[in-house]
Amino acid sequence: MSAPQPDAPSPGPPSSDGHVPGGGLPGLRRDRKPKPLSRAGRNLPAAISVGLALLIILLAGLFLWPLGFVLIAVSAALLGVWEVYRALETHGTRIPVVPVLAAAVAIPATAYFGGQEAQLFALLASCAAVLLWQSLEHPAGAARGVFAGVFVVLWIPFLLGYAVLPLHATTPPPGLGLWLSGAVPPATLELALTLLLVVANDTFGYIVGASLGRHPMAPKISPKKSWEGFAGSVGGAMAVGVLGAVLLLGRPWWEGLVLAVVMVGAATAGDLAESMVKRELGIKDMSSILPGHGGMMDRLDSILFATPAAFLVFSLLPSS
């Protein structure tokens, strides 16, 4: 029989700095309520508010002023590149950030103004600039910096260029660029449906995964991503895809199913790819710039893989 343990001292009155004697760490106030967090460890009200605001801004830019949508894409690419640059630097890998930031502007802009050939030319020029800049700035460890810099160029600016590439062939109307009823180009509607499918993938995947998730999809990379959540993403995206194909694009319903399945697969791959990078770097989020979401890359990860996949699907599907 173990000896009786002495009674714990009763907490005294709190001092001016919030410390309770015998009651825990200094500076911890007992009357402070924690922020509501989801099962994924996120501030759910902030995540919903920021997510809706981002979607509204994207769709407003897409339909009101196509060039504004390009500016939003360029701004997101710049923030994403900067986040990855800081994360890599903390891990001991320094990339030539100036040419990579220049690529974040040049590649989406050339995709919009010049089309796919101009986008590929800007990619080659950006990779050459990374090699030259690294060689002149930091000869020691140049190979590691060049490989990392080219990887970031391919991952963020080049893939994000496919989010604006469909707008290249469209001619915005005069004035503010507001598309009148019945005059919206098919490419604009296709891009809008792509964004809605990415949102549907994240939303339905979270709802089902948070409530029913039991079987991790990739426990070593993203422990909280489950097969149940993936099934929820597929089901929700299929519903949105069918409705969008029929009502928004005037296409057969089965094309919406095909697009939904491809979008979920691509968006999930993009999410897992970023999770793999973050796990390698030993961080949870790329930054804390977006309340409830983390960094810009934590929102771009799905879009970066989904928009090239959507561009390919729409290129292969028969014209309506």
CSV table of C-alpha atoms in Angstrom, one decimal:
chain,number,residue,atom,x,y,z
A,1,MET,CA,0.0,0.0,0.0
A,2,SER,CA,1.5,3.3,-1.1
A,3,ALA,CA,2.1,6.1,1.4
A,4,PRO,CA,-0.5,8.8,1.4
A,5,GLN,CA,0.5,11.8,-0.8
A,6,PRO,CA,0.5,15.3,0.8
A,7,ASP,CA,-2.4,17.5,-0.2
A,8,ALA,CA,-1.7,19.8,-3.0
A,9,PRO,CA,-1.4,23.5,-1.9
A,10,SER,CA,-4.5,25.4,-2.6
A,11,PRO,CA,-4.0,28.1,-5.2
A,12,GLY,CA,-3.6,31.6,-3.8
A,13,PRO,CA,-5.0,34.8,-5.2
A,14,PRO,CA,-3.7,35.8,-8.6
A,15,SER,CA,-0.9,38.3,-8.8
A,16,SER,CA,-1.0,41.4,-11.0
A,17,ASP,CA,0.6,39.5,-13.9
A,18,GLY,CA,-2.0,36.8,-13.9
A,19,HIS,CA,0.1,34.1,-12.1
A,20,VAL,CA,-1.8,31.9,-9.6
A,21,PRO,CA,0.5,30.5,-6.9
A,22,GLY,CA,0.5,26.7,-7.2
A,23,GLY,CA,-1.8,26.9,-10.1
A,24,GLY,CA,0.3,26.7,-13.2
A,25,LEU,CA,2.7,28.7,-15.5
A,26,PRO,CA,3.1,32.4,-15.0
A,27,GLY,CA,1.0,34.6,-17.3
A,28,LEU,CA,-1.8,32.0,-17.7
A,29,ARG,CA,-5.2,33.5,-16.8
A,30,ARG,CA,-7.8,30.9,-15.9
A,31,ASP,CA,-10.7,33.1,-17.0
A,32,ARG,CA,-9.5,33.3,-20.6
A,33,LYS,CA,-11.6,31.1,-22.9
A,34,PRO,CA,-9.8,29.3,-25.7
A,35,LYS,CA,-10.8,30.0,-29.3
A,36,PRO,CA,-13.1,27.5,-30.8
A,37,LEU,CA,-11.0,25.0,-32.7
A,38,SER,CA,-12.1,22.2,-35.1
A,39,ARG,CA,-10.9,18.7,-35.0
A,40,ALA,CA,-8.2,19.7,-37.4
A,41,GLY,CA,-6.9,22.3,-34.9
A,42,ARG,CA,-8.3,25.3,-36.8
A,43,ASN,CA,-10.3,28.3,-35.7
A,44,LEU,CA,-13.4,27.2,-37.6
A,45,PRO,CA,-15.3,30.6,-37.7
A,46,ALA,CA,-12.2,32.3,-39.0
A,47,ALA,CA,-11.5,29.6,-41.5
A,48,ILE,CA,-15.1,29.8,-42.9
A,49,SER,CA,-15.1,33.6,-43.1
A,50,VAL,CA,-11.7,33.8,-44.8
A,51,GLY,CA,-12.5,31.0,-47.2
A,52,LEU,CA,-15.8,32.7,-48.3
A,53,ALA,CA,-14.0,36.0,-48.6
A,54,LEU,CA,-11.3,34.5,-50.8
A,55,LEU,CA,-13.9,32.8,-53.1
A,56,ILE,CA,-15.9,36.0,-53.5
A,57,ILE,CA,-12.8,38.0,-54.4
A,58,LEU,CA,-11.7,35.4,-57.0
A,59,LEU,CA,-15.1,35.1,-58.6
A,60,ALA,CA,-15.6,38.9,-58.6
A,61,GLY,CA,-12.2,39.4,-60.3
A,62,LEU,CA,-13.0,36.7,-62.8
A,63,PHE,CA,-16.4,38.1,-63.9
A,64,LEU,CA,-15.9,41.8,-63.3
A,65,TRP,CA,-12.3,42.4,-64.4
A,66,PRO,CA,-10.3,39.5,-65.9
A,67,LEU,CA,-7.0,41.4,-65.6
A,68,GLY,CA,-7.9,41.9,-61.9
A,69,PHE,CA,-8.1,38.1,-61.6
A,70,VAL,CA,-4.6,37.9,-63.1
A,71,LEU,CA,-3.3,40.4,-60.5
A,72,ILE,CA,-4.8,38.3,-57.7
A,73,ALA,CA,-3.1,35.2,-59.1
A,74,VAL,CA,0.3,37.1,-59.3
A,75,SER,CA,-0.1,38.4,-55.7
A,76,ALA,CA,-0.9,34.8,-54.5
A,77,ALA,CA,2.2,33.5,-56.4
A,78,LEU,CA,4.4,36.2,-54.8
A,79,LEU,CA,3.2,35.4,-51.3
A,80,GLY,CA,3.5,31.6,-51.9
A,81,VAL,CA,7.1,32.0,-53.2
A,82,TRP,CA,8.0,34.2,-50.2
A,83,GLU,CA,6.6,31.6,-47.7
A,84,VAL,CA,8.4,28.7,-49.3
A,85,TYR,CA,11.6,30.8,-49.5
A,86,ARG,CA,11.4,31.6,-45.7
A,87,ALA,CA,10.7,28.0,-44.9
A,88,LEU,CA,13.5,26.6,-47.0
A,89,GLU,CA,15.9,29.2,-45.5
A,90,THR,CA,15.0,28.2,-42.0
A,91,HIS,CA,15.8,24.6,-43.0
A,92,GLY,CA,19.2,25.6,-44.4
A,93,THR,CA,18.4,25.9,-48.1
A,94,ARG,CA,18.8,29.3,-49.6
A,95,ILE,CA,17.3,29.9,-53.1
A,96,PRO,CA,18.0,32.8,-55.4
A,97,VAL,CA,14.8,34.6,-54.4
A,98,VAL,CA,14.9,37.6,-56.8
A,99,PRO,CA,14.6,35.6,-60.0
A,100,VAL,CA,12.0,33.3,-58.4
A,101,LEU,CA,9.9,36.3,-57.4
A,102,ALA,CA,10.3,37.7,-60.9
A,103,ALA,CA,9.1,34.3,-62.3
A,104,ALA,CA,6.0,34.6,-60.0
A,105,VAL,CA,5.1,37.8,-61.9
A,106,ALA,CA,6.3,36.9,-65.4
A,107,ILE,CA,4.9,33.4,-65.9
A,108,PRO,CA,1.2,34.1,-65.0
A,109,ALA,CA,1.4,37.4,-66.9
A,110,THR,CA,2.8,35.8,-70.1
A,111,ALA,CA,0.2,33.0,-69.9
A,112,TYR,CA,-2.6,35.7,-69.9
A,113,PHE,CA,-1.2,38.0,-72.6
A,114,GLY,CA,0.7,35.5,-74.8
A,115,GLY,CA,-0.8,32.0,-74.3
A,116,GLN,CA,0.8,28.7,-73.6
A,117,GLU,CA,3.9,29.2,-75.8
A,118,ALA,CA,4.7,32.4,-74.0
A,119,GLN,CA,4.2,30.7,-70.7
A,120,LEU,CA,6.7,28.0,-71.6
A,121,PHE,CA,9.2,30.5,-72.8
A,122,ALA,CA,8.9,32.4,-69.5
A,123,LEU,CA,9.4,29.2,-67.6
A,124,LEU,CA,12.7,28.5,-69.5
A,125,ALA,CA,13.9,32.1,-69.1
A,126,SER,CA,13.1,31.9,-65.4
A,127,CYS,CA,15.0,28.7,-64.9
A,128,ALA,CA,18.0,30.1,-66.7
A,129,ALA,CA,17.8,33.3,-64.6
A,130,VAL,CA,17.8,31.1,-61.4
A,131,LEU,CA,20.9,29.3,-62.6
A,132,LEU,CA,22.8,32.5,-63.6
A,133,TRP,CA,21.8,34.4,-60.4
A,134,GLN,CA,22.8,31.6,-58.1
A,135,SER,CA,26.1,31.2,-59.9
A,136,LEU,CA,27.0,34.9,-59.5
A,137,GLU,CA,25.6,35.4,-56.0
A,138,HIS,CA,26.5,32.2,-54.0
A,139,PRO,CA,29.0,29.9,-55.8
A,140,ALA,CA,29.2,27.8,-52.7
A,141,GLY,CA,26.3,25.3,-52.6
A,142,ALA,CA,25.1,26.6,-55.9
A,143,ALA,CA,23.7,23.2,-57.1
A,144,ARG,CA,21.4,22.9,-54.1
A,145,GLY,CA,20.2,26.4,-54.4
A,146,VAL,CA,19.5,26.0,-58.2
A,147,PHE,CA,17.6,22.8,-57.8
A,148,ALA,CA,15.5,24.2,-55.0
A,149,GLY,CA,14.9,27.5,-57.0
A,150,VAL,CA,13.8,25.6,-60.1
A,151,PHE,CA,11.6,23.4,-58.0
A,152,VAL,CA,9.8,26.5,-56.6
A,153,VAL,CA,9.4,28.0,-60.0
A,154,LEU,CA,7.8,24.9,-61.4
A,155,TRP,CA,5.7,24.3,-58.3
A,156,ILE,CA,4.2,27.8,-57.8
A,157,PRO,CA,4.4,30.2,-60.8
A,158,PHE,CA,4.3,27.7,-63.6
A,159,LEU,CA,1.4,25.6,-62.3
A,160,LEU,CA,-0.5,28.8,-61.2
A,161,GLY,CA,-0.1,30.1,-64.8
A,162,TYR,CA,-2.7,27.5,-65.8
A,163,ALA,CA,-5.3,29.3,-63.6
A,164,VAL,CA,-5.1,32.3,-65.9
A,165,LEU,CA,-4.2,30.6,-69.2
A,166,PRO,CA,-7.9,29.9,-70.1
A,167,LEU,CA,-8.5,33.7,-70.1
A,168,HIS,CA,-5.9,34.3,-72.8
A,169,ALA,CA,-8.4,33.7,-75.7
A,170,THR,CA,-11.1,35.8,-74.1
A,171,THR,CA,-11.7,39.5,-75.0
A,172,PRO,CA,-13.1,41.4,-72.1
A,173,PRO,CA,-15.9,43.9,-72.9
A,174,PRO,CA,-15.2,47.7,-72.6
A,175,GLY,CA,-15.7,49.6,-69.3
A,176,LEU,CA,-15.2,47.6,-66.1
A,177,GLY,CA,-15.2,44.3,-68.0
A,178,LEU,CA,-18.5,43.1,-66.7
A,179,TRP,CA,-19.8,40.2,-68.8
A,180,LEU,CA,-23.4,40.7,-69.8
A,181,SER,CA,-26.0,38.0,-69.6
A,182,GLY,CA,-25.3,35.4,-72.3
A,183,ALA,CA,-22.0,36.9,-73.3
A,184,VAL,CA,-19.7,35.2,-70.8
A,185,PRO,CA,-17.0,33.2,-72.7
A,186,PRO,CA,-17.0,29.4,-72.0
A,187,ALA,CA,-13.4,29.6,-70.8
A,188,THR,CA,-14.5,32.0,-68.0
A,189,LEU,CA,-17.3,29.7,-66.9
A,190,GLU,CA,-15.0,26.7,-67.1
A,191,LEU,CA,-12.5,28.4,-64.8
A,192,ALA,CA,-15.3,29.4,-62.4
A,193,LEU,CA,-16.5,25.8,-62.2
A,194,THR,CA,-12.9,24.6,-61.6
A,195,LEU,CA,-12.6,27.0,-58.6
A,196,LEU,CA,-16.0,25.8,-57.3
A,197,LEU,CA,-14.9,22.2,-57.6
A,198,VAL,CA,-11.8,22.9,-55.6
A,199,VAL,CA,-13.9,24.5,-52.9
A,200,ALA,CA,-16.3,21.6,-52.9
A,201,ASN,CA,-13.4,19.2,-52.6
A,202,ASP,CA,-12.1,21.0,-49.5
A,203,THR,CA,-15.5,21.6,-47.9
A,204,PHE,CA,-17.1,18.2,-48.3
A,205,GLY,CA,-13.8,16.5,-47.5
A,206,TYR,CA,-13.5,18.4,-44.3
A,207,ILE,CA,-17.2,17.9,-43.2
A,208,VAL,CA,-17.1,14.1,-43.8
A,209,GLY,CA,-13.5,13.6,-42.6
A,210,ALA,CA,-14.0,15.6,-39.4
A,211,SER,CA,-17.2,13.7,-38.4
A,212,LEU,CA,-16.5,10.2,-39.8
A,213,GLY,CA,-12.8,10.0,-40.6
A,214,ARG,CA,-11.3,6.8,-39.1
A,215,HIS,CA,-8.8,5.5,-41.7
A,216,PRO,CA,-5.9,7.8,-42.6
A,217,MET,CA,-5.0,8.1,-46.2
A,218,ALA,CA,-1.3,8.9,-45.8
A,219,PRO,CA,-0.5,8.8,-42.1
A,220,LYS,CA,3.2,9.5,-42.5
A,221,ILE,CA,2.5,12.7,-44.6
A,222,SER,CA,-0.9,14.0,-43.5
A,223,PRO,CA,-2.3,12.0,-40.5
A,224,LYS,CA,-5.6,13.9,-40.4
A,225,LYS,CA,-6.5,13.2,-44.1
A,226,SER,CA,-8.8,10.2,-44.2
A,227,TRP,CA,-10.3,7.9,-46.8
A,228,GLU,CA,-13.8,8.9,-45.5
A,229,GLY,CA,-13.0,12.5,-46.1
A,230,PHE,CA,-11.7,11.6,-49.6
A,231,ALA,CA,-15.0,9.8,-50.3
A,232,GLY,CA,-16.9,12.9,-49.1
A,233,SER,CA,-14.8,15.1,-51.5
A,234,VAL,CA,-15.7,12.8,-54.4
A,235,GLY,CA,-19.4,12.8,-53.6
A,236,GLY,CA,-19.7,16.5,-53.0
A,237,ALA,CA,-17.6,17.3,-56.1
A,238,MET,CA,-19.7,15.0,-58.3
A,239,ALA,CA,-22.9,16.8,-57.3
A,240,VAL,CA,-21.3,20.2,-58.0
A,241,GLY,CA,-19.7,19.0,-61.2
A,242,VAL,CA,-23.0,17.6,-62.6
A,243,LEU,CA,-24.9,20.7,-61.7
A,244,GLY,CA,-22.2,23.0,-63.0
A,245,ALA,CA,-21.8,21.1,-66.3
A,246,VAL,CA,-25.5,21.1,-67.0
A,247,LEU,CA,-26.6,24.5,-65.7
A,248,LEU,CA,-23.4,26.6,-66.0
A,249,LEU,CA,-21.7,25.2,-69.1
A,250,GLY,CA,-24.6,23.5,-71.0
A,251,ARG,CA,-22.6,20.3,-71.3
A,252,PRO,CA,-23.7,16.7,-70.7
A,253,TRP,CA,-23.9,15.6,-67.1
A,254,TRP,CA,-21.3,12.9,-67.5
A,255,GLU,CA,-18.6,15.5,-68.3
A,256,GLY,CA,-19.3,17.0,-64.9
A,257,LEU,CA,-18.6,13.6,-63.3
A,258,VAL,CA,-15.3,13.2,-65.2
A,259,LEU,CA,-14.2,16.7,-64.3
A,260,ALA,CA,-15.2,16.2,-60.6
A,261,VAL,CA,-13.2,12.9,-60.3
A,262,VAL,CA,-10.1,14.4,-61.9
A,263,MET,CA,-10.4,17.6,-59.8
A,264,VAL,CA,-10.6,15.6,-56.5
A,265,GLY,CA,-7.6,13.5,-57.5
A,266,ALA,CA,-5.5,16.5,-58.5
A,267,ALA,CA,-6.5,18.6,-55.5
A,268,THR,CA,-5.8,15.8,-53.1
A,269,ALA,CA,-2.4,15.2,-54.8
A,270,GLY,CA,-1.6,18.9,-54.4
A,271,ASP,CA,-2.6,18.9,-50.8
A,272,LEU,CA,-0.5,15.8,-50.0
A,273,ALA,CA,2.5,17.3,-52.0
A,274,GLU,CA,2.5,20.4,-49.8
A,275,SER,CA,2.1,18.3,-46.7
A,276,MET,CA,5.1,16.3,-47.7
A,277,VAL,CA,7.2,19.4,-48.1
A,278,LYS,CA,6.0,20.8,-44.8
A,279,ARG,CA,6.8,17.5,-43.0
A,280,GLU,CA,10.2,17.5,-44.5
A,281,LEU,CA,10.8,21.0,-43.3
A,282,GLY,CA,9.3,20.3,-39.9
A,283,ILE,CA,6.5,22.9,-39.9
A,284,LYS,CA,2.7,22.8,-39.6
A,285,ASP,CA,1.8,25.8,-41.8
A,286,MET,CA,3.8,27.8,-44.2
A,287,SER,CA,2.8,31.0,-42.4
A,288,SER,CA,-0.1,32.5,-40.4
A,289,ILE,CA,-1.1,35.2,-42.9
A,290,LEU,CA,-4.6,33.7,-43.3
A,291,PRO,CA,-6.6,33.3,-40.0
A,292,GLY,CA,-7.9,29.7,-39.7
A,293,HIS,CA,-6.0,28.5,-42.8
A,294,GLY,CA,-2.3,29.1,-42.2
A,295,GLY,CA,-0.3,30.5,-45.1
A,296,MET,CA,-1.1,31.3,-48.7
A,297,MET,CA,0.4,28.0,-49.8
A,298,ASP,CA,-2.0,26.2,-47.5
A,299,ARG,CA,-4.8,27.5,-49.7
A,300,LEU,CA,-2.9,27.3,-53.0
A,301,ASP,CA,-1.8,23.7,-52.7
A,302,SER,CA,-5.0,22.2,-54.2
A,303,ILE,CA,-5.4,24.9,-56.9
A,304,LEU,CA,-1.8,24.4,-58.1
A,305,PHE,CA,-2.5,20.8,-59.2
A,306,ALA,CA,-6.2,21.2,-60.0
A,307,THR,CA,-6.0,24.0,-62.6
A,308,PRO,CA,-3.6,22.3,-65.0
A,309,ALA,CA,-5.7,19.1,-64.7
A,310,ALA,CA,-8.8,21.1,-65.5
A,311,PHE,CA,-7.1,22.7,-68.5
A,312,LEU,CA,-6.2,19.3,-69.8
A,313,VAL,CA,-9.7,17.8,-69.3
A,314,PHE,CA,-11.4,20.7,-71.1
A,315,SER,CA,-8.9,20.4,-73.9
A,316,LEU,CA,-9.7,16.7,-74.3
A,317,LEU,CA,-13.4,16.9,-74.0
A,318,PRO,CA,-15.4,17.4,-77.2
A,319,SER,CA,-16.4,21.0,-77.9
A,320,SER,CA,-20.0,21.8,-77.0
